[in-house]
Amino acid sequence: MGCCFLLHDGDASVMIDTGLVGEPFFIRRRFRQLNLAPRSLAAILLTHGHLDHAGNLAWLKRWTNAKIYAHPAEQAHVDGVYPYQGVNRWCGRLEAAGRKLFGYQTAKIDEPLADGQVLPFWGGLQVIHLPGHTLGHCGFYSARHNLLFSGDMFASYFFNVHKPPAILNSAPEQLPASAEKIRRLQPRRLLPNHCDGFNGIRHRQRFAKLYGLPDWMGCGVNPARPNP
Ligand SMILES: [Zn+2]
Ligand SMILES: [Zn+2]
């Protein structure tokens, strides 16, 4: 249904999001391949609390004993009690059905995130609050890799690049400002959770086109930042 990311660096690793179907198998396998003990996971970072991102949150926390980091506004999504309004109610209905179907368990956010905060993982991950899809939706920016994990700001497949569908957005009027915030940040690479591979440059180009923004790397801006 989407990607979650395991970032590994020296002795420490962190997960971004936890997926919904099949991830426990893949996550366990990847830990084995990298010779990582479950307890070596330092943190679970959540872009937002929709079911396809928080689906295995409780399991991963139990398995690794890692703390959950997320924007506090996402706890209502994780708990399945977010008061969806209007067309957004369909999102709530779909999630309620999914929670039942997959035996979902809720989990508590241990560390509330705030915009601009730099987390001491993977050489430093900056929290970029990008509301719109949900109110507490956050991206995670690695200055070292000039890479933004952009959550559900958009989905990026070669046959279909699209903004999150209307029924899934809690505050769609805030999406353009969040897109503009990404443009100002000017990451060289973007990695959305719903995508067709890990070419972050291609995703950045698709994102800029989708939101009607100039491709910031195409015009030589931001020379101060290293672009490995
Ligand atoms: Zn979502
Ligand atoms: Zn999603």
Short mmCIF file of C-alpha atoms and ligand atoms in Angstrom, two decimals:
data_model
loop_
_atom_site.label_atom_id
_atom_site.label_comp_id
_atom_site.label_asym_id
_atom_site.label_seq_id
_atom_site.Cartn_x
_atom_site.Cartn_y
_atom_site.Cartn_z
CA MET A 1 0.00 0.00 0.00
CA GLY A 2 2.99 2.27 0.41
CA CYS A 3 6.58 2.45 1.58
CA CYS A 4 7.96 2.84 5.02
CA PHE A 5 11.64 3.62 5.44
CA LEU A 6 14.35 2.06 7.58
CA LEU A 7 17.26 4.51 7.93
CA HIS A 8 20.41 2.85 9.15
CA ASP A 9 23.53 4.67 10.23
CA GLY A 10 26.35 3.13 12.22
CA ASP A 11 24.81 1.45 15.23
CA ALA A 12 21.55 3.38 15.16
CA SER A 13 18.52 3.05 12.97
CA VAL A 14 15.09 4.64 12.77
CA MET A 15 11.91 3.79 10.95
CA ILE A 16 9.72 6.32 9.19
CA ASP A 17 6.13 5.01 9.25
CA THR A 18 5.07 1.43 9.69
CA GLY A 19 2.80 0.47 6.77
CA LEU A 20 -0.35 -1.60 6.85
CA VAL A 21 -0.28 -4.99 5.14
CA GLY A 22 2.74 -7.30 5.08
CA GLU A 23 5.20 -4.89 6.67
CA PRO A 24 6.00 -6.97 9.78
CA PHE A 25 7.36 -9.67 7.43
CA PHE A 26 9.40 -7.22 5.35
CA ILE A 27 10.63 -5.22 8.34
CA ARG A 28 11.77 -8.36 10.17
CA ARG A 29 13.50 -9.63 7.02
CA ARG A 30 15.30 -6.34 6.44
CA PHE A 31 16.50 -6.28 10.07
CA ARG A 32 17.87 -9.81 9.59
CA GLN A 33 19.59 -8.86 6.32
CA LEU A 34 21.28 -5.90 8.00
CA ASN A 35 22.09 -7.97 11.07
CA LEU A 36 20.20 -5.56 13.30
CA ALA A 37 18.66 -6.50 16.60
CA PRO A 38 15.08 -5.22 17.01
CA ARG A 39 16.19 -3.35 20.12
CA SER A 40 18.71 -1.39 18.06
CA LEU A 41 15.90 0.71 16.60
CA ALA A 42 16.25 4.14 18.20
CA ALA A 43 12.91 5.62 17.14
CA ILE A 44 9.74 5.26 15.12
CA LEU A 45 8.91 8.49 13.29
CA LEU A 46 5.40 8.94 12.02
CA THR A 47 4.58 11.32 9.16
CA HIS A 48 0.90 11.12 10.13
CA GLY A 49 -1.61 8.79 11.71
CA HIS A 50 -3.56 7.42 8.74
CA LEU A 51 -4.04 3.69 8.89
CA ASP A 52 -1.66 2.90 6.00
CA HIS A 53 1.17 4.60 7.94
CA ALA A 54 0.31 3.69 11.54
CA GLY A 55 -1.02 0.20 10.76
CA ASN A 56 1.84 -1.62 12.48
CA LEU A 57 2.76 1.04 15.01
CA ALA A 58 1.77 -0.96 18.10
CA TRP A 59 3.48 -4.10 16.79
CA LEU A 60 6.72 -2.25 15.90
CA LYS A 61 6.83 -0.50 19.26
CA ARG A 62 6.38 -3.83 21.04
CA TRP A 63 8.94 -5.61 18.86
CA THR A 64 11.63 -2.95 19.14
CA ASN A 65 10.76 -1.07 22.33
CA ALA A 66 11.45 2.14 20.38
CA LYS A 67 9.66 5.38 21.17
CA ILE A 68 7.09 6.85 18.78
CA TYR A 69 7.74 10.39 17.55
CA ALA A 70 4.85 12.24 15.89
CA HIS A 71 3.01 15.54 15.87
CA PRO A 72 0.55 15.53 18.80
CA ALA A 73 -2.38 16.26 16.46
CA GLU A 74 -1.91 12.75 15.01
CA GLN A 75 -2.83 10.91 18.22
CA ALA A 76 -6.55 11.20 17.33
CA HIS A 77 -5.84 9.49 13.97
CA VAL A 78 -3.76 6.79 15.63
CA ASP A 79 -6.58 6.20 18.12
CA GLY A 80 -9.21 6.19 15.37
CA VAL A 81 -11.21 9.01 16.96
CA TYR A 82 -10.41 11.92 14.64
CA PRO A 83 -13.66 13.87 14.00
CA TYR A 84 -13.75 13.71 10.20
CA GLN A 85 -16.07 16.27 8.58
CA GLY A 86 -17.92 16.42 5.25
CA VAL A 87 -16.48 14.36 2.40
CA ASN A 88 -13.60 13.49 4.74
CA ARG A 89 -15.96 11.18 6.63
CA TRP A 90 -15.30 8.58 3.93
CA CYS A 91 -11.71 8.45 5.08
CA GLY A 92 -12.91 7.68 8.59
CA ARG A 93 -15.27 4.96 7.32
CA LEU A 94 -12.52 3.32 5.26
CA GLU A 95 -10.13 3.43 8.21
CA ALA A 96 -12.74 2.01 10.59
CA ALA A 97 -13.29 -0.92 8.19
CA GLY A 98 -9.52 -1.37 7.79
CA ARG A 99 -8.89 -1.34 11.54
CA LYS A 100 -11.46 -4.10 11.99
CA LEU A 101 -10.18 -6.13 9.06
CA PHE A 102 -6.52 -6.00 10.08
CA GLY A 103 -6.98 -6.24 13.84
CA TYR A 104 -5.45 -2.81 14.33
CA GLN A 105 -4.10 -1.81 17.72
CA THR A 106 -3.55 1.75 18.81
CA ALA A 107 -0.34 3.11 20.36
CA LYS A 108 0.67 6.17 22.31
CA ILE A 109 2.86 8.90 20.82
CA ASP A 110 5.80 9.15 23.23
CA GLU A 111 7.56 12.21 21.88
CA PRO A 112 5.46 15.06 20.45
CA LEU A 113 7.11 16.75 17.47
CA ALA A 114 7.20 20.44 16.62
CA ASP A 115 8.09 22.22 13.40
CA GLY A 116 11.80 22.91 12.96
CA GLN A 117 12.95 20.52 15.66
CA VAL A 118 16.08 18.58 14.69
CA LEU A 119 16.07 14.95 15.76
CA PRO A 120 19.42 13.31 16.53
CA PHE A 121 18.99 10.46 14.04
CA TRP A 122 20.63 9.68 10.70
CA GLY A 123 22.96 12.66 10.97
CA GLY A 124 20.07 14.97 11.97
CA LEU A 125 16.48 14.89 10.76
CA GLN A 126 14.57 18.14 10.81
CA VAL A 127 10.83 18.04 11.43
CA ILE A 128 8.97 19.93 8.69
CA HIS A 129 5.34 20.44 9.66
CA LEU A 130 3.32 20.16 6.43
CA PRO A 131 -0.36 20.40 7.38
CA GLY A 132 -3.17 19.85 4.91
CA HIS A 133 -3.39 16.11 4.36
CA THR A 134 -3.83 15.90 8.14
CA LEU A 135 -3.35 18.69 10.66
CA GLY A 136 -0.22 17.17 12.17
CA HIS A 137 1.27 15.82 8.94
CA CYS A 138 5.08 16.16 9.03
CA GLY A 139 7.97 15.56 6.68
CA PHE A 140 11.52 14.74 7.79
CA TYR A 141 14.44 16.54 6.18
CA SER A 142 18.01 15.26 6.10
CA ALA A 143 20.39 18.16 5.36
CA ARG A 144 23.22 15.66 5.02
CA HIS A 145 21.48 13.88 2.17
CA ASN A 146 19.54 16.95 1.01
CA LEU A 147 16.49 14.73 1.10
CA LEU A 148 12.96 15.30 2.34
CA PHE A 149 10.73 12.41 3.32
CA SER A 150 7.51 14.07 2.23
CA GLY A 151 4.88 11.69 3.60
CA ASP A 152 1.58 12.05 1.77
CA MET A 153 2.08 15.52 0.24
CA PHE A 154 1.74 13.67 -3.07
CA ALA A 155 1.91 10.22 -4.61
CA SER A 156 4.46 9.68 -7.35
CA TYR A 157 4.07 6.88 -9.91
CA PHE A 158 5.20 7.09 -13.51
CA PHE A 159 1.62 6.54 -14.69
CA ASN A 160 0.00 8.74 -12.06
CA VAL A 161 1.39 11.65 -10.07
CA HIS A 162 -1.31 13.09 -7.86
CA LYS A 163 -2.15 15.07 -4.76
CA PRO A 164 -3.81 13.06 -2.00
CA PRO A 165 -7.46 12.41 -2.93
CA ALA A 166 -9.95 14.94 -1.51
CA ILE A 167 -11.63 12.43 0.80
CA LEU A 168 -8.28 11.86 2.58
CA ASN A 169 -7.43 15.51 3.31
CA SER A 170 -8.49 17.01 6.63
CA ALA A 171 -7.48 20.60 5.75
CA PRO A 172 -6.92 20.76 1.96
CA GLU A 173 -6.78 24.57 2.04
CA GLN A 174 -3.42 24.26 3.81
CA LEU A 175 -1.79 22.07 1.14
CA PRO A 176 -0.58 24.94 -1.12
CA ALA A 177 1.21 26.65 1.80
CA SER A 178 2.85 23.36 2.74
CA ALA A 179 3.98 22.87 -0.88
CA GLU A 180 5.41 26.40 -0.84
CA LYS A 181 7.23 25.56 2.39
CA ILE A 182 8.89 22.63 0.59
CA ARG A 183 9.85 24.91 -2.30
CA ARG A 184 11.52 27.31 0.14
CA LEU A 185 13.35 24.42 1.80
CA GLN A 186 14.60 23.37 -1.66
CA PRO A 187 15.50 19.74 -1.02
CA ARG A 188 17.34 18.10 -3.87
CA ARG A 189 15.47 14.86 -3.33
CA LEU A 190 11.95 14.04 -2.26
CA LEU A 191 10.74 10.62 -1.15
CA PRO A 192 6.98 10.23 -0.77
CA ASN A 193 5.52 7.17 0.95
CA HIS A 194 3.50 6.27 -2.12
CA CYS A 195 5.94 6.05 -5.01
CA ASP A 196 7.42 3.88 -7.76
CA GLY A 197 11.03 3.84 -6.62
CA PHE A 198 13.72 5.80 -4.84
CA ASN A 199 14.82 8.30 -7.46
CA GLY A 200 14.38 11.37 -5.26
CA ILE A 201 15.33 13.80 -8.01
CA ARG A 202 12.59 12.49 -10.28
CA HIS A 203 10.07 12.75 -7.42
CA ARG A 204 11.17 16.35 -6.79
CA GLN A 205 10.60 17.23 -10.44
CA ARG A 206 7.18 15.57 -10.44
CA PHE A 207 6.23 17.34 -7.20
CA ALA A 208 7.15 20.79 -8.53
CA LYS A 209 5.15 20.19 -11.71
CA LEU A 210 2.14 18.85 -9.80
CA TYR A 211 1.96 21.90 -7.51
CA GLY A 212 2.73 24.37 -10.31
CA LEU A 213 6.08 25.39 -8.78
CA PRO A 214 9.33 26.10 -10.63
CA ASP A 215 11.77 23.21 -10.22
CA TRP A 216 14.16 24.87 -7.79
CA MET A 217 17.14 22.72 -8.72
CA GLY A 218 16.61 23.39 -12.41
CA CYS A 219 17.41 27.09 -12.04
CA GLY A 220 20.57 26.81 -9.95
CA VAL A 221 19.13 28.19 -6.73
CA ASN A 222 20.38 27.36 -3.26
CA PRO A 223 24.10 27.21 -4.18
CA ALA A 224 25.09 27.29 -0.49
CA ARG A 225 23.72 23.85 0.18
CA PRO A 226 25.82 20.86 -0.84
CA ASN A 227 24.07 18.62 -3.35
CA PRO A 228 25.64 15.20 -3.15
ZN ZN B 1 -2.37 9.71 4.47
ZN ZN B 2 -0.70 7.22 2.78
#
